Coordinates of C-alpha atoms in Angstrom, one line a residue:
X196 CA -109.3 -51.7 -4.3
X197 CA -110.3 -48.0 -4.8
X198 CA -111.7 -48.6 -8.6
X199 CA -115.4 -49.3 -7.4
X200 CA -115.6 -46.4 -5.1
X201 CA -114.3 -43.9 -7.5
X202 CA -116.4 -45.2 -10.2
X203 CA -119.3 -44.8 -7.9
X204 CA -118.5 -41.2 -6.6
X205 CA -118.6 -40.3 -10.8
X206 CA -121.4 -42.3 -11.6
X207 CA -123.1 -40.2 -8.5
X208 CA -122.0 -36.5 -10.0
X209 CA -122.8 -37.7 -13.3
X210 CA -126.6 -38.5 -12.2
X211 CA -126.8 -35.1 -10.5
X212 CA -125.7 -33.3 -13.5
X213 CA -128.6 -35.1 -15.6
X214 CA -131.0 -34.7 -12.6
X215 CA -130.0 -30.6 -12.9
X216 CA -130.4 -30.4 -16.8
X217 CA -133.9 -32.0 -16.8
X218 CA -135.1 -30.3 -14.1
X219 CA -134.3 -27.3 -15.9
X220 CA -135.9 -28.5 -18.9
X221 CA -138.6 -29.4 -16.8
X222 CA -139.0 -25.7 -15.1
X223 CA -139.0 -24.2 -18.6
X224 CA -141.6 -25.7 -20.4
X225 CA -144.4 -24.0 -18.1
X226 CA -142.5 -20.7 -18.5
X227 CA -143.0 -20.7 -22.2
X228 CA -146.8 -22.1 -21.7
X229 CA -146.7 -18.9 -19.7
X230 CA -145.3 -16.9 -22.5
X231 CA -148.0 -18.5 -25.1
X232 CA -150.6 -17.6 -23.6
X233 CA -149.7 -14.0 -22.6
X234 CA -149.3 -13.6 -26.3
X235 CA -152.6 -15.1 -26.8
X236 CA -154.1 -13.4 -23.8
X237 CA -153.0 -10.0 -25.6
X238 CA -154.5 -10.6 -29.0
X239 CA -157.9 -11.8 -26.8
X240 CA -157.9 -8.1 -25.7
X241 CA -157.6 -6.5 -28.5
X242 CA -161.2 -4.9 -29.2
X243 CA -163.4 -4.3 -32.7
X244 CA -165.5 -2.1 -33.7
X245 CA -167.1 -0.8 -36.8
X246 CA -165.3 1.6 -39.0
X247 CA -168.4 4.3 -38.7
X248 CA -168.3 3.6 -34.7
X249 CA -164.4 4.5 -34.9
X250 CA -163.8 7.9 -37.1
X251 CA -164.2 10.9 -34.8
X252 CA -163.4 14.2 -37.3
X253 CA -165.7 15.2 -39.6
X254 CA -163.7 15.3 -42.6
X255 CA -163.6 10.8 -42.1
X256 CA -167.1 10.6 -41.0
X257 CA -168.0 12.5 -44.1
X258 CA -165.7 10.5 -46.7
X259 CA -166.7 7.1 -44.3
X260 CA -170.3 8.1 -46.0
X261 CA -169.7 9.4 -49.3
X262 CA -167.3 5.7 -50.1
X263 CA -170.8 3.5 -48.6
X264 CA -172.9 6.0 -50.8
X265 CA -171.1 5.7 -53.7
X266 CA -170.6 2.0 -53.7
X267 CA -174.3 1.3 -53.7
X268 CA -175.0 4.1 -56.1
X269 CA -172.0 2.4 -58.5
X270 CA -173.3 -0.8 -58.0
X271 CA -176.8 0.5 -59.3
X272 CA -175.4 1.9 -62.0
X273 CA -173.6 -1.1 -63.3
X274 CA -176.0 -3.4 -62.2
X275 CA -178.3 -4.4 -64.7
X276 CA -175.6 -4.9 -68.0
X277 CA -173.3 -6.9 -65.6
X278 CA -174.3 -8.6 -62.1
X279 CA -177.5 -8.4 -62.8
X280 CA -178.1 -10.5 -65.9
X281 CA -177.4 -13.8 -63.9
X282 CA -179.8 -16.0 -62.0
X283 CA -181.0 -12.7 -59.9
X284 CA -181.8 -10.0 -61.7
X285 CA -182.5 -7.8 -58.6
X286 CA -179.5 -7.2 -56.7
X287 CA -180.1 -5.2 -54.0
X288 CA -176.9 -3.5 -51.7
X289 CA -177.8 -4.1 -47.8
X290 CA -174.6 -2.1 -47.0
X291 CA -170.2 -2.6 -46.9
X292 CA -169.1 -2.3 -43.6
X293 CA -165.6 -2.9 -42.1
X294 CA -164.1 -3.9 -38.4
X295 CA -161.2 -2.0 -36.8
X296 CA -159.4 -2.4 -33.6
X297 CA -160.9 0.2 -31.4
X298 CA -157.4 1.8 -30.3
X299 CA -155.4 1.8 -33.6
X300 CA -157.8 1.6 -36.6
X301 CA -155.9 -1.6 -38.1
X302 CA -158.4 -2.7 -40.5
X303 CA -159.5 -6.4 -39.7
X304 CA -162.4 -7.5 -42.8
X305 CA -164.7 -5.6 -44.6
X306 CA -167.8 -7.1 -45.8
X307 CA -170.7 -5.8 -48.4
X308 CA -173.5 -7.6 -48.2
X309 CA -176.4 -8.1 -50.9
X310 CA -179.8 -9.7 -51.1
X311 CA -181.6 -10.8 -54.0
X312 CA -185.1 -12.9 -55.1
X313 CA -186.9 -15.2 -57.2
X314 CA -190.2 -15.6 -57.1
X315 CA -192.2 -19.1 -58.6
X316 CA -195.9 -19.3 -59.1
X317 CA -198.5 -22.4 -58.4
X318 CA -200.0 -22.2 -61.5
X319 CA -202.7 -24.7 -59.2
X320 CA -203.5 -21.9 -56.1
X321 CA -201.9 -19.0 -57.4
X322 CA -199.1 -19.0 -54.2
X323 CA -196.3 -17.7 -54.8
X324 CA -193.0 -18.8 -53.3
X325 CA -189.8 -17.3 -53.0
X326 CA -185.9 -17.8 -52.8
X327 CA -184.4 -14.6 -51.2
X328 CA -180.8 -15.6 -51.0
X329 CA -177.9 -13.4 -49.5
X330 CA -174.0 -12.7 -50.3
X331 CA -171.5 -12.0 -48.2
X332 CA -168.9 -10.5 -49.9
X333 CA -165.5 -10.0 -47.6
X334 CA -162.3 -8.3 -48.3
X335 CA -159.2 -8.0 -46.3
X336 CA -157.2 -4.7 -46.6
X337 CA -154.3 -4.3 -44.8
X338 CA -153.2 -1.3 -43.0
X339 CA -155.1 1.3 -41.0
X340 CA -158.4 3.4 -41.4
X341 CA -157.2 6.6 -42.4
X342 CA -155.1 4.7 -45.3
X343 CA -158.3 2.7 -46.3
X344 CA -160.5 6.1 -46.7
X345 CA -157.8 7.4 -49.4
X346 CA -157.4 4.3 -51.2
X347 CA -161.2 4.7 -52.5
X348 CA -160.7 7.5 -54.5
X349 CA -163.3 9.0 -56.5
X350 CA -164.7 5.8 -58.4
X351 CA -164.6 3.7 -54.9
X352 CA -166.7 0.7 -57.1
X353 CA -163.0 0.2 -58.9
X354 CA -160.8 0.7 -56.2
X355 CA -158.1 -1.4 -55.5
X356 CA -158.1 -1.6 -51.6
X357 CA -154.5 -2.2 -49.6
X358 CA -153.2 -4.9 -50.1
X359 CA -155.5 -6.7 -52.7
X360 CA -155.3 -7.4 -56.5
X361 CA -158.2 -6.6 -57.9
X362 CA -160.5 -4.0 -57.6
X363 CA -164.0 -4.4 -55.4
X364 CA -165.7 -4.2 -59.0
X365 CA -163.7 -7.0 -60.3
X366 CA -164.4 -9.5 -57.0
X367 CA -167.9 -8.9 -57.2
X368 CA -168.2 -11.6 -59.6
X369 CA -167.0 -14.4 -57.6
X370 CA -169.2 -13.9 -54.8
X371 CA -172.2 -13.5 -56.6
X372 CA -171.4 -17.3 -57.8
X373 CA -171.7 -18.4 -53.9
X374 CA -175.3 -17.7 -53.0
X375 CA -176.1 -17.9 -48.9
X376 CA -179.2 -19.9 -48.2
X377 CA -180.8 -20.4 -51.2
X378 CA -184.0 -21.9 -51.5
X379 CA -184.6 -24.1 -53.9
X380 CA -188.3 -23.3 -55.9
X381 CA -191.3 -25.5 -56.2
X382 CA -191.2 -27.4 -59.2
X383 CA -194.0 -26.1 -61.9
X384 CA -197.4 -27.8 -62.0
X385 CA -200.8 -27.0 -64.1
X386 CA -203.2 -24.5 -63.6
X387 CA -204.8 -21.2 -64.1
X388 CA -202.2 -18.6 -62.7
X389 CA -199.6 -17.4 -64.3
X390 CA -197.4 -14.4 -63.4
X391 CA -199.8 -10.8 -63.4
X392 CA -197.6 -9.2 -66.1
X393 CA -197.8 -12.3 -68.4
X394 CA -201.0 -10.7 -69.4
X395 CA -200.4 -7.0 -69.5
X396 CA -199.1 -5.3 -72.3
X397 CA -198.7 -1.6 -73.4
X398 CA -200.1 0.9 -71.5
X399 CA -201.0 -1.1 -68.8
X400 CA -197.8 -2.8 -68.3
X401 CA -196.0 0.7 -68.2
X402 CA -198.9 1.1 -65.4
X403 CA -197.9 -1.7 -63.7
X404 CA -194.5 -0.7 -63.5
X405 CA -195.1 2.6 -63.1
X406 CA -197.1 1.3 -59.6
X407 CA -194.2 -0.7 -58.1
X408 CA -191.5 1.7 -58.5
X409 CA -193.6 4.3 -56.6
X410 CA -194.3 1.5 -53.9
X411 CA -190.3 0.7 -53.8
X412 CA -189.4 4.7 -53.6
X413 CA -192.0 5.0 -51.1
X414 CA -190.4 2.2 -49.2
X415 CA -187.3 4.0 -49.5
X416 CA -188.4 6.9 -47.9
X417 CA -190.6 6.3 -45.0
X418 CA -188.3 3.2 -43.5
X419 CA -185.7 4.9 -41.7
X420 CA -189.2 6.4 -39.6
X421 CA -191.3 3.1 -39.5
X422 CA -190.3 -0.5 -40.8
X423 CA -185.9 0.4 -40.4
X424 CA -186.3 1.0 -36.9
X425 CA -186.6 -2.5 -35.5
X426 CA -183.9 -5.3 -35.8
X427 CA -182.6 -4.7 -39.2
X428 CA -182.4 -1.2 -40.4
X429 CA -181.6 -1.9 -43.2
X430 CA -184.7 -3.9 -45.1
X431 CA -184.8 -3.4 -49.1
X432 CA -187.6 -4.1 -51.1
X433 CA -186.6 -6.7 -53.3
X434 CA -189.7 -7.2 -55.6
X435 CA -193.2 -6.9 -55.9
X436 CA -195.4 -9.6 -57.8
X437 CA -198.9 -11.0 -58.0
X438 CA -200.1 -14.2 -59.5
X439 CA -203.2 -14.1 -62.2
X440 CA -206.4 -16.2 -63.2
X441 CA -206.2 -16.7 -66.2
X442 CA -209.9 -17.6 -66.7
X443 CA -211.3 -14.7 -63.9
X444 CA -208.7 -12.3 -65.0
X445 CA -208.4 -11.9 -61.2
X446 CA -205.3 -11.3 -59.0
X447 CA -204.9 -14.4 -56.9
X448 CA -202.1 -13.9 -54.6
X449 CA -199.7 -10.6 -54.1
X450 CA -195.8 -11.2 -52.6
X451 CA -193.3 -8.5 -52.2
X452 CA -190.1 -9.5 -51.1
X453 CA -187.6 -7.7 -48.7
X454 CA -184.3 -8.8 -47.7
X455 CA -182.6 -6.7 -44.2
X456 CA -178.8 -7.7 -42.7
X457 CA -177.6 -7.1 -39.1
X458 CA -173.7 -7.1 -38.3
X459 CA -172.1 -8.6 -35.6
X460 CA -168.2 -8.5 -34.6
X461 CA -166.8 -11.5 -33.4
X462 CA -164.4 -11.6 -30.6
X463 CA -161.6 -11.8 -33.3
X464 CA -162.8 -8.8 -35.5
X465 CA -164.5 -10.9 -38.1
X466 CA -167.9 -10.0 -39.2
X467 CA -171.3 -12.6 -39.0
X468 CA -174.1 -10.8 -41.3
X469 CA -177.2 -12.3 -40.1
X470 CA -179.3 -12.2 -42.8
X471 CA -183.3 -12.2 -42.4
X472 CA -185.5 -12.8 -45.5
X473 CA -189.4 -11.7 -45.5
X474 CA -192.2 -12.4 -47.9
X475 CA -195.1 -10.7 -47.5
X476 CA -198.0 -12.1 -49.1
X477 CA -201.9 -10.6 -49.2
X478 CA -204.8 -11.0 -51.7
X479 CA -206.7 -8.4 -53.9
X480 CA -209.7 -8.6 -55.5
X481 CA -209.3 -6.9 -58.3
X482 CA -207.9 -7.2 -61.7
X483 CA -204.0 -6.1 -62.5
X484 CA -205.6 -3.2 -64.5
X485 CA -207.5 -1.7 -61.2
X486 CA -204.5 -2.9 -58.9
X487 CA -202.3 -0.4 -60.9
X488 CA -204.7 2.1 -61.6
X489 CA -206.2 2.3 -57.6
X490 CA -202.2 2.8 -56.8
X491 CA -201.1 5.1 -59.2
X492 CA -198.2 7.4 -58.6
X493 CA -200.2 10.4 -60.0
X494 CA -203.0 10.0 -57.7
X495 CA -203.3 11.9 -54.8
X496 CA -202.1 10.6 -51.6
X497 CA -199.5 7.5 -50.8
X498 CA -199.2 4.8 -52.9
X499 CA -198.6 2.3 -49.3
X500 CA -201.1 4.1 -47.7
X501 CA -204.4 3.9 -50.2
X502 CA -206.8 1.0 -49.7
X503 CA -206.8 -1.5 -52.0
X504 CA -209.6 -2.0 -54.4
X505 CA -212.2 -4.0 -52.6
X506 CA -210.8 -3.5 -49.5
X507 CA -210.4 -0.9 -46.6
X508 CA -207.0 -2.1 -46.2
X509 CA -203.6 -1.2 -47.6
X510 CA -200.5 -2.5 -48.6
X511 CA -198.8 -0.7 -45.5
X512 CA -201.3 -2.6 -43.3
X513 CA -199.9 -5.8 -44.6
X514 CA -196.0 -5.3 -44.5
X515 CA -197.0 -4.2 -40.9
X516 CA -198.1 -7.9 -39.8
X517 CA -194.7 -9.2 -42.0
X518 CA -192.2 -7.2 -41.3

C-alpha cells in the first residue's frame, strides 16, 4: 500500500536534484560569457602606436632612423639589376614603418610601402596616361622593440627579422608580384606622338636626362618645406615624361608622376597605407631640345623654379595646382 507513495517521494528528490544541476549549468554559462568577453575587453584596450612614436632614448631613436635610412638606400642600390627589371622599372620606397603596443613595445606588423608607374602615350592627342600602382609589403616579427632594432644589423636590407625565414631582401619579391590598384593602360592607337626621348639621341638625350634628375633632386630637397607638408609627407617623384609630334617636332603634353602613402593603425595594431597617386600634366611649347636646354642643371637658378620656354610659368607652378 506504501509502494506508490515512496516511489513518489523518490521520483520528487530525484526531479529536484536535476532541477539543481541544470540550474547550475544554467547560472554558469553567463559566467563564462562574462569571462569571454573580459578577455576580449582586455585585448580591445590594448593601444598601438608607431615604432618612431614609441622609442624615447636617443641611442633607439637614432638606430629607429639609420634601419628606415638604410633600407631605402639598400633598396636603391639593388634596385635596378633585381626588382627593378620587371613590369616597373621605377620603384620608388614611400617608407617601412611598424606598430607596437604603446605600453610594452610587442611588435604587432611592419609594413614598407612602395610606389611605382607606367606611363602610355595617345599617339592621336599626345595624352599621356598613367598606372601608378602601390605595394604593401607586411611582415610580422615577433618579440619586442628593443629586440627588433638589433636584429637589423648592419645590412638591415638582408636581415632576417624575429621570427621569420627569410630575409626582407628575399620577400621583396613576392610582393612586388601583387600590385595594389593597378590601372590598366589605354590600348595603342595611330598618330603623331610618340614618347619625347624616341627622338633624342646623344648629346641631347644625356640633356634630357641630365634635366629630370635635377627636377627629381630638386623635388627631393625642397618637399619636406613645401609639397611634404600636407596630407602625405611622404610624395616621390616617380617619373617625368612628355609626348612628341612627330611632324612639328613639338612637345605635346608633359606628365610627371608622384606616388605619397599615409599610415593608419587600426584598433587591432594592423596597419591600412592609404595610398594617393598624382599625375600632373601641363603643356610646353617648345621642342625636347629647348625643354632640356631652358632647364638645365648648369644654369643659374632652380630647375622647378625657371619659366618654361614660351611661358612665364614653371613647372613648380604646375605641381602646385596637382599636388
Amino acid at each position: 500500500m506504501n509502494t506508490p507513495n515512496r516511489w513518489f517521494r523518490l521520483l520528487h528528490c530525484m526531479s529536484a536534484v536535476v532541477s539543481v544541476f541544470l540550474a547550475g549549468c544554467i547560472d554558469s554559462t553567463p559566467e563564462s560569457d562574462a569571462e569571454a568577453e573580459g578577455d576580449d575587453a582586455d585585448a580591445l584596450q590594448t593601444r598601438y602606436v608607431e615604432l618612431g612614436d614609441f622609442v624615447t632614448s636617443d641611442a633607439d631613436i637614432e638606430r629607429w632612423r639609420e634601419i628606415r635610412q638604410k633600407l631605402d638606400a639598400g633598396f636603391d642600390d639593388v634596385c635596378g639589376d633585381t626588382f627593378c627589371e620587371g613590369d616597373y622599372t621605377n620603384l620608388q620606397s614611400l617608407g617601412f614603418t611598424c606598430s607596437v603596443s604603446s605600453k610594452q613595445g610587442r611588435i604587432r606588423e611592419c609594413v614598407w610601402t612602395f610606389a611605382a608607374s607606367n606611363e602610355a602615350i595617345d599617339a592621336g592627342t599626345g595624352a599621356i596616361a598613367a598606372d601608378i600602382p602601390f605595394f604593401e609589403c607586411r611582415f610580422r616579427p615577433t618579440g619586442k622593440v628593443s629586440g627588433l632594432l638589433q636584429s637589423f644589423g648592419d645590412d638591415p636590407l638582408r636581415s632576417t627579422l624575429p621570427g621569420a625565414d627569410t630575409s626582407i631582401y628575399d620577400a621583396l619579391g613576392d610582393c612586388f608580384n601583387h600590385p595594389i590598384d593597378a590601372t590598366a593602360l589605354p590600348a595603342p592607337v595611330e598618330g603623331p606622338y610618340v614618347g619625347a626621348t624616341d627622338l633624342l639621341e646623344g648629346e641631347s638625350i644625356d640633356a634630357w636626362y641630365a634635366m629630370t634628375h635635377a627636377l627629381a633632386a630638386e623635388f627631393d630637397s625642397i618637399c619636406g618645406d613645401s609639397f611634404c607638408e600636407g596630407d602625405y609627407t611622404n610624395l616621390e617623384a616617380l617619373r617625368f615624361s612628355c609626348s612628341t609630334n612627330t611632324e612639328t617636332q613639338k612637345l605635346g603634353t608633359c606628365a610627371w608622376t608622384f606616388a605619397g602613402s599615409a599610415n593608419v593603425l587600426r584598433h587591432n595594431g594592423f596597419v591600412r597605407v592609404e595610398g594617393q597617386p598624382f599625375t600632373c600634366s601641363f603643356t610646353v611649347d617648345a621642342t625636347p631640345a629647348e625643354l632640356a636646354s631652358a632647364l638645365a642643371p648648369s644654369s643659374e637658378g632652380s630647375v622647378l623654379y625657371r619659366a618654361l620656354p614660351g611661358a612665364t610659368t614653371s613647372i613648380n607652378d604646375a605641381l602646385i595646382d596637382c599636388l
